[in-house]
Amino acid sequence: MNRKMTKKNMIKRMLTVAAGVAALTLVTAAAMAEEPRPFDREAYAKAKAEGKTVLVDFDASWCPVCKKQAEALPQVLKQDKFQRVVVFKADYDSQKELKKQLKITHQSTLVLFKGRKEVGREQGITTASAIGELLEKGL
């Protein structure tokens, strides 16, 4: 009898550990979603060269539309299909060379690349659904 209880306890413990590992895997996958990071020319070039989906978000601290975009973007990036999108925040006021290169005329502009090719561009969109539609063009 004592031996059977030990086997039952062992099975319960194994199932508990397995459930814990599964939960940890889900949490880790959600945490792997790329968080927006400050623009870095070297990392940007590398991500494009590797064929990744890259979003450049031209943000200005004084821009109310940019603030709304900043609230919506993390919601979109949590979706499984967008977890590998690399997002760079480019400061609209200081990234003058990049603005010129990409022909950016307004803050709150989102430019999407698949590898080296630009596949989408939107200015002023603030909803998670609109941002998601843009990002789908890079998948």
mmCIF file of N, CA and C in Angstrom, residues 36-133:
data_model
loop_
_atom_site.group_PDB
_atom_site.id
_atom_site.type_symbol
_atom_site.label_atom_id
_atom_site.label_comp_id
_atom_site.label_asym_id
_atom_site.label_seq_id
_atom_site.Cartn_x
_atom_site.Cartn_y
_atom_site.Cartn_z
ATOM 1 N N PRO A 36 9.829 47.547 -28.688
ATOM 2 C CA PRO A 36 10.453 48.640 -29.437
ATOM 3 C C PRO A 36 11.747 49.077 -28.747
ATOM 4 N N ARG A 37 12.762 49.349 -29.554
ATOM 5 C CA ARG A 37 14.046 49.782 -29.003
ATOM 6 C C ARG A 37 14.491 51.034 -29.731
ATOM 7 N N PRO A 38 15.334 51.823 -29.100
ATOM 8 C CA PRO A 38 15.817 53.030 -29.773
ATOM 9 C C PRO A 38 16.533 52.669 -31.076
ATOM 10 N N PHE A 39 16.374 53.527 -32.067
ATOM 11 C CA PHE A 39 17.000 53.266 -33.361
ATOM 12 C C PHE A 39 18.509 53.161 -33.214
ATOM 13 N N ASP A 40 19.044 52.121 -33.831
ATOM 14 C CA ASP A 40 20.485 51.866 -33.867
ATOM 15 C C ASP A 40 20.801 51.452 -35.295
ATOM 16 N N ARG A 41 21.580 52.263 -35.979
ATOM 17 C CA ARG A 41 21.835 52.028 -37.411
ATOM 18 C C ARG A 41 22.401 50.635 -37.683
ATOM 19 N N GLU A 42 23.329 50.183 -36.855
ATOM 20 C CA GLU A 42 23.955 48.878 -37.057
ATOM 21 C C GLU A 42 22.949 47.733 -36.875
ATOM 22 N N ALA A 43 22.155 47.788 -35.816
ATOM 23 C CA ALA A 43 21.152 46.745 -35.559
ATOM 24 C C ALA A 43 20.065 46.754 -36.636
ATOM 25 N N TYR A 44 19.709 47.947 -37.094
ATOM 26 C CA TYR A 44 18.718 48.124 -38.161
ATOM 27 C C TYR A 44 19.217 47.477 -39.458
ATOM 28 N N ALA A 45 20.456 47.776 -39.827
ATOM 29 C CA ALA A 45 21.038 47.208 -41.055
ATOM 30 C C ALA A 45 21.139 45.683 -40.950
ATOM 31 N N LYS A 46 21.535 45.192 -39.796
ATOM 32 C CA LYS A 46 21.681 43.751 -39.590
ATOM 33 C C LYS A 46 20.322 43.040 -39.701
ATOM 34 N N ALA A 47 19.298 43.593 -39.054
ATOM 35 C CA ALA A 47 17.966 42.977 -39.099
ATOM 36 C C ALA A 47 17.440 42.932 -40.536
ATOM 37 N N LYS A 48 17.638 44.010 -41.273
ATOM 38 C CA LYS A 48 17.196 44.034 -42.673
ATOM 39 C C LYS A 48 17.989 43.029 -43.504
ATOM 40 N N ALA A 49 19.306 42.962 -43.302
ATOM 41 C CA ALA A 49 20.157 42.033 -44.055
ATOM 42 C C ALA A 49 19.776 40.577 -43.777
ATOM 43 N N GLU A 50 19.290 40.307 -42.562
ATOM 44 C CA GLU A 50 18.872 38.951 -42.194
ATOM 45 C C GLU A 50 17.470 38.614 -42.695
ATOM 46 N N GLY A 51 16.828 39.544 -43.385
ATOM 47 C CA GLY A 51 15.511 39.284 -43.964
ATOM 48 C C GLY A 51 14.364 39.395 -42.984
ATOM 49 N N LYS A 52 14.606 40.027 -41.849
ATOM 50 C CA LYS A 52 13.562 40.149 -40.829
ATOM 51 C C LYS A 52 12.538 41.205 -41.213
ATOM 52 N N THR A 53 11.384 41.124 -40.560
ATOM 53 C CA THR A 53 10.375 42.167 -40.680
ATOM 54 C C THR A 53 10.774 43.257 -39.701
ATOM 55 N N VAL A 54 10.974 44.467 -40.218
ATOM 56 C CA VAL A 54 11.479 45.583 -39.416
ATOM 57 C C VAL A 54 10.509 46.754 -39.529
ATOM 58 N N LEU A 55 10.120 47.287 -38.374
ATOM 59 C CA LEU A 55 9.264 48.474 -38.335
ATOM 60 C C LEU A 55 10.075 49.614 -37.746
ATOM 61 N N VAL A 56 10.084 50.743 -38.446
ATOM 62 C CA VAL A 56 10.720 51.956 -37.924
ATOM 63 C C VAL A 56 9.591 52.923 -37.584
ATOM 64 N N ASP A 57 9.540 53.295 -36.316
ATOM 65 C CA ASP A 57 8.501 54.166 -35.777
ATOM 66 C C ASP A 57 9.119 55.537 -35.523
ATOM 67 N N PHE A 58 8.726 56.530 -36.323
ATOM 68 C CA PHE A 58 9.236 57.887 -36.145
ATOM 69 C C PHE A 58 8.394 58.588 -35.089
ATOM 70 N N ASP A 59 8.990 58.722 -33.923
ATOM 71 C CA ASP A 59 8.305 59.166 -32.722
ATOM 72 C C ASP A 59 8.839 60.525 -32.279
ATOM 73 N N ALA A 60 7.947 61.344 -31.723
ATOM 74 C CA ALA A 60 8.371 62.620 -31.135
ATOM 75 C C ALA A 60 7.728 62.730 -29.754
ATOM 76 N N SER A 61 8.506 63.121 -28.778
ATOM 77 C CA SER A 61 8.014 63.172 -27.402
ATOM 78 C C SER A 61 6.860 64.156 -27.230
ATOM 79 N N TRP A 62 6.771 65.147 -28.068
ATOM 80 C CA TRP A 62 5.748 66.183 -27.977
ATOM 81 C C TRP A 62 4.490 65.853 -28.784
ATOM 82 N N CYS A 63 4.480 64.705 -29.448
ATOM 83 C CA CYS A 63 3.414 64.354 -30.400
ATOM 84 C C CYS A 63 2.322 63.497 -29.744
ATOM 85 N N PRO A 64 1.073 64.000 -29.652
ATOM 86 C CA PRO A 64 -0.002 63.210 -29.034
ATOM 87 C C PRO A 64 -0.373 61.955 -29.849
ATOM 88 N N VAL A 65 -0.252 62.026 -31.151
ATOM 89 C CA VAL A 65 -0.542 60.857 -31.993
ATOM 90 C C VAL A 65 0.497 59.768 -31.736
ATOM 91 N N CYS A 66 1.762 60.184 -31.579
ATOM 92 C CA CYS A 66 2.834 59.223 -31.283
ATOM 93 C C CYS A 66 2.579 58.512 -29.962
ATOM 94 N N LYS A 67 2.054 59.234 -28.985
ATOM 95 C CA LYS A 67 1.754 58.631 -27.686
ATOM 96 C C LYS A 67 0.683 57.550 -27.828
ATOM 97 N N LYS A 68 -0.327 57.815 -28.662
ATOM 98 C CA LYS A 68 -1.374 56.806 -28.905
ATOM 99 C C LYS A 68 -0.795 55.588 -29.624
ATOM 100 N N GLN A 69 0.090 55.829 -30.585
ATOM 101 C CA GLN A 69 0.750 54.715 -31.267
ATOM 102 C C GLN A 69 1.554 53.888 -30.273
ATOM 103 N N ALA A 70 2.250 54.567 -29.371
ATOM 104 C CA ALA A 70 3.088 53.884 -28.380
ATOM 105 C C ALA A 70 2.252 53.020 -27.437
ATOM 106 N N GLU A 71 1.009 53.382 -27.219
ATOM 107 C CA GLU A 71 0.106 52.570 -26.392
ATOM 108 C C GLU A 71 -0.406 51.361 -27.168
ATOM 109 N N ALA A 72 -0.689 51.528 -28.446
ATOM 110 C CA ALA A 72 -1.277 50.452 -29.260
ATOM 111 C C ALA A 72 -0.246 49.427 -29.730
ATOM 112 N N LEU A 73 0.955 49.863 -30.025
ATOM 113 C CA LEU A 73 1.966 48.974 -30.605
ATOM 114 C C LEU A 73 2.274 47.745 -29.748
ATOM 115 N N PRO A 74 2.481 47.882 -28.439
ATOM 116 C CA PRO A 74 2.760 46.678 -27.639
ATOM 117 C C PRO A 74 1.623 45.652 -27.665
ATOM 118 N N GLN A 75 0.383 46.120 -27.762
ATOM 119 C CA GLN A 75 -0.759 45.198 -27.866
ATOM 120 C C GLN A 75 -0.643 44.352 -29.127
ATOM 121 N N VAL A 76 -0.250 44.983 -30.207
ATOM 122 C CA VAL A 76 -0.121 44.285 -31.487
ATOM 123 C C VAL A 76 1.049 43.299 -31.435
ATOM 124 N N LEU A 77 2.156 43.735 -30.871
ATOM 125 C CA LEU A 77 3.358 42.892 -30.842
ATOM 126 C C LEU A 77 3.190 41.651 -29.976
ATOM 127 N N LYS A 78 2.208 41.641 -29.088
ATOM 128 C CA LYS A 78 1.953 40.466 -28.244
ATOM 129 C C LYS A 78 1.310 39.322 -29.029
ATOM 130 N N GLN A 79 0.734 39.636 -30.175
ATOM 131 C CA GLN A 79 0.111 38.592 -30.992
ATOM 132 C C GLN A 79 1.202 37.666 -31.537
ATOM 133 N N ASP A 80 0.907 36.374 -31.515
ATOM 134 C CA ASP A 80 1.887 35.373 -31.947
ATOM 135 C C ASP A 80 2.503 35.681 -33.302
ATOM 136 N N LYS A 81 1.685 36.078 -34.259
ATOM 137 C CA LYS A 81 2.194 36.264 -35.618
ATOM 138 C C LYS A 81 3.168 37.437 -35.746
ATOM 139 N N PHE A 82 3.178 38.340 -34.758
ATOM 140 C CA PHE A 82 4.062 39.506 -34.834
ATOM 141 C C PHE A 82 5.234 39.434 -33.856
ATOM 142 N N GLN A 83 5.431 38.295 -33.235
ATOM 143 C CA GLN A 83 6.445 38.198 -32.189
ATOM 144 C C GLN A 83 7.874 38.350 -32.702
ATOM 145 N N ARG A 84 8.091 38.156 -33.976
ATOM 146 C CA ARG A 84 9.454 38.269 -34.503
ATOM 147 C C ARG A 84 9.707 39.594 -35.230
ATOM 148 N N VAL A 85 8.733 40.494 -35.172
ATOM 149 C CA VAL A 85 8.924 41.805 -35.792
ATOM 150 C C VAL A 85 9.910 42.605 -34.939
ATOM 151 N N VAL A 86 10.889 43.202 -35.605
ATOM 152 C CA VAL A 86 11.876 44.031 -34.923
ATOM 153 C C VAL A 86 11.427 45.483 -35.066
ATOM 154 N N VAL A 87 11.281 46.168 -33.929
ATOM 155 C CA VAL A 87 10.757 47.533 -33.942
ATOM 156 C C VAL A 87 11.810 48.502 -33.415
ATOM 157 N N PHE A 88 12.059 49.529 -34.220
ATOM 158 C CA PHE A 88 12.976 50.584 -33.823
ATOM 159 C C PHE A 88 12.203 51.888 -33.693
ATOM 160 N N LYS A 89 12.421 52.595 -32.595
ATOM 161 C CA LYS A 89 11.857 53.936 -32.409
ATOM 162 C C LYS A 89 12.916 54.930 -32.843
ATOM 163 N N ALA A 90 12.598 55.692 -33.854
ATOM 164 C CA ALA A 90 13.518 56.720 -34.346
ATOM 165 C C ALA A 90 12.998 58.075 -33.878
ATOM 166 N N ASP A 91 13.824 58.834 -33.210
ATOM 167 C CA ASP A 91 13.416 60.148 -32.730
ATOM 168 C C ASP A 91 13.267 61.097 -33.918
ATOM 169 N N TYR A 92 12.058 61.571 -34.105
ATOM 170 C CA TYR A 92 11.748 62.412 -35.249
ATOM 171 C C TYR A 92 12.616 63.667 -35.289
ATOM 172 N N ASP A 93 12.913 64.211 -34.130
ATOM 173 C CA ASP A 93 13.647 65.474 -34.075
ATOM 174 C C ASP A 93 15.153 65.321 -34.251
ATOM 175 N N SER A 94 15.713 64.164 -33.908
ATOM 176 C CA SER A 94 17.172 64.038 -33.968
ATOM 177 C C SER A 94 17.692 63.120 -35.086
ATOM 178 N N GLN A 95 16.867 62.256 -35.623
ATOM 179 C CA GLN A 95 17.312 61.319 -36.666
ATOM 180 C C GLN A 95 17.149 61.937 -38.057
ATOM 181 N N LYS A 96 17.800 63.066 -38.267
ATOM 182 C CA LYS A 96 17.632 63.824 -39.515
ATOM 183 C C LYS A 96 18.116 63.051 -40.756
ATOM 184 N N GLU A 97 19.239 62.373 -40.636
ATOM 185 C CA GLU A 97 19.776 61.615 -41.773
ATOM 186 C C GLU A 97 18.820 60.480 -42.171
ATOM 187 N N LEU A 98 18.307 59.767 -41.179
ATOM 188 C CA LEU A 98 17.368 58.670 -41.451
ATOM 189 C C LEU A 98 16.075 59.209 -42.049
ATOM 190 N N LYS A 99 15.590 60.338 -41.528
ATOM 191 C CA LYS A 99 14.381 60.962 -42.086
ATOM 192 C C LYS A 99 14.577 61.290 -43.561
ATOM 193 N N LYS A 100 15.728 61.835 -43.880
ATOM 194 C CA LYS A 100 16.025 62.192 -45.269
ATOM 195 C C LYS A 100 16.109 60.931 -46.130
ATOM 196 N N GLN A 101 16.804 59.927 -45.629
ATOM 197 C CA GLN A 101 16.982 58.679 -46.369
ATOM 198 C C GLN A 101 15.633 58.019 -46.682
ATOM 199 N N LEU A 102 14.729 58.023 -45.701
ATOM 200 C CA LEU A 102 13.426 57.355 -45.881
ATOM 201 C C LEU A 102 12.316 58.314 -46.335
ATOM 202 N N LYS A 103 12.684 59.573 -46.576
ATOM 203 C CA LYS A 103 11.736 60.595 -47.046
ATOM 204 C C LYS A 103 10.554 60.756 -46.076
ATOM 205 N N ILE A 104 10.883 60.960 -44.813
ATOM 206 C CA ILE A 104 9.882 61.141 -43.765
ATOM 207 C C ILE A 104 9.608 62.631 -43.613
ATOM 208 N N THR A 105 8.333 63.009 -43.697
ATOM 209 C CA THR A 105 7.962 64.413 -43.575
ATOM 210 C C THR A 105 7.126 64.710 -42.331
ATOM 211 N N HIS A 106 6.644 63.671 -41.667
ATOM 212 C CA HIS A 106 5.803 63.863 -40.476
ATOM 213 C C HIS A 106 6.186 62.870 -39.379
ATOM 214 N N GLN A 107 6.074 63.334 -38.129
ATOM 215 C CA GLN A 107 6.198 62.417 -37.006
ATOM 216 C C GLN A 107 5.005 61.458 -37.062
ATOM 217 N N SER A 108 5.032 60.433 -36.266
ATOM 218 C CA SER A 108 4.002 59.378 -36.214
ATOM 219 C C SER A 108 3.933 58.585 -37.517
ATOM 220 N N THR A 109 5.048 58.518 -38.242
ATOM 221 C CA THR A 109 5.128 57.715 -39.458
ATOM 222 C C THR A 109 5.737 56.366 -39.112
ATOM 223 N N LEU A 110 5.100 55.314 -39.599
ATOM 224 C CA LEU A 110 5.581 53.938 -39.415
ATOM 225 C C LEU A 110 6.018 53.422 -40.780
ATOM 226 N N VAL A 111 7.252 52.928 -40.865
ATOM 227 C CA VAL A 111 7.771 52.391 -42.124
ATOM 228 C C VAL A 111 8.125 50.929 -41.886
ATOM 229 N N LEU A 112 7.589 50.051 -42.737
ATOM 230 C CA LEU A 112 7.761 48.607 -42.578
ATOM 231 C C LEU A 112 8.622 48.033 -43.698
ATOM 232 N N PHE A 113 9.560 47.184 -43.304
ATOM 233 C CA PHE A 113 10.443 46.502 -44.248
ATOM 234 C C PHE A 113 10.320 44.997 -44.062
ATOM 235 N N LYS A 114 10.454 44.288 -45.167
ATOM 236 C CA LYS A 114 10.675 42.844 -45.142
ATOM 237 C C LYS A 114 12.039 42.676 -45.776
ATOM 238 N N GLY A 115 13.013 42.405 -44.926
ATOM 239 C CA GLY A 115 14.379 42.418 -45.425
ATOM 240 C C GLY A 115 14.733 43.834 -45.837
ATOM 241 N N ARG A 116 15.309 43.985 -46.995
ATOM 242 C CA ARG A 116 15.733 45.318 -47.449
ATOM 243 C C ARG A 116 14.634 46.086 -48.180
ATOM 244 N N LYS A 117 13.521 45.419 -48.437
ATOM 245 C CA LYS A 117 12.451 46.039 -49.236
ATOM 246 C C LYS A 117 11.387 46.682 -48.353
ATOM 247 N N GLU A 118 11.082 47.953 -48.637
ATOM 248 C CA GLU A 118 9.976 48.606 -47.943
ATOM 249 C C GLU A 118 8.670 48.012 -48.457
ATOM 250 N N VAL A 119 7.820 47.556 -47.534
ATOM 251 C CA VAL A 119 6.567 46.911 -47.920
ATOM 252 C C VAL A 119 5.338 47.647 -47.408
ATOM 253 N N GLY A 120 5.543 48.688 -46.606
ATOM 254 C CA GLY A 120 4.398 49.438 -46.109
ATOM 255 C C GLY A 120 4.832 50.697 -45.391
ATOM 256 N N ARG A 121 3.889 51.662 -45.373
ATOM 257 C CA ARG A 121 4.156 52.945 -44.723
ATOM 258 C C ARG A 121 2.816 53.562 -44.371
ATOM 259 N N GLU A 122 2.713 54.029 -43.150
ATOM 260 C CA GLU A 122 1.497 54.706 -42.706
ATOM 261 C C GLU A 122 1.882 55.873 -41.818
ATOM 262 N N GLN A 123 1.061 56.898 -41.838
ATOM 263 C CA GLN A 123 1.303 58.060 -40.986
ATOM 264 C C GLN A 123 0.039 58.331 -40.180
ATOM 265 N N GLY A 124 0.193 58.427 -38.861
ATOM 266 C CA GLY A 124 -0.922 58.826 -38.010
ATOM 267 C C GLY A 124 -1.883 57.730 -37.590
ATOM 268 N N ILE A 125 -1.609 56.479 -37.888
ATOM 269 C CA ILE A 125 -2.523 55.419 -37.455
ATOM 270 C C ILE A 125 -2.290 55.139 -35.966
ATOM 271 N N THR A 126 -3.393 54.945 -35.226
ATOM 272 C CA THR A 126 -3.261 54.808 -33.772
ATOM 273 C C THR A 126 -3.970 53.603 -33.187
ATOM 274 N N THR A 127 -4.688 52.855 -33.991
ATOM 275 C CA THR A 127 -5.402 51.704 -33.438
ATOM 276 C C THR A 127 -4.582 50.429 -33.628
ATOM 277 N N ALA A 128 -4.773 49.500 -32.709
ATOM 278 C CA ALA A 128 -4.067 48.223 -32.797
ATOM 279 C C ALA A 128 -4.421 47.509 -34.098
ATOM 280 N N SER A 129 -5.673 47.605 -34.515
ATOM 281 C CA SER A 129 -6.080 46.906 -35.747
ATOM 282 C C SER A 129 -5.391 47.503 -36.980
ATOM 283 N N ALA A 130 -5.282 48.818 -37.048
ATOM 284 C CA ALA A 130 -4.621 49.455 -38.197
ATOM 285 C C ALA A 130 -3.122 49.137 -38.206
ATOM 286 N N ILE A 131 -2.511 49.152 -37.038
ATOM 287 C CA ILE A 131 -1.080 48.821 -36.953
ATOM 288 C C ILE A 131 -0.870 47.356 -37.317
ATOM 289 N N GLY A 132 -1.780 46.491 -36.869
ATOM 290 C CA GLY A 132 -1.710 45.078 -37.219
ATOM 291 C C GLY A 132 -1.818 44.852 -38.717
ATOM 292 N N GLU A 133 -2.712 45.584 -39.371
ATOM 293 C CA GLU A 133 -2.858 45.470 -40.826
ATOM 294 C C GLU A 133 -1.559 45.866 -41.537
#
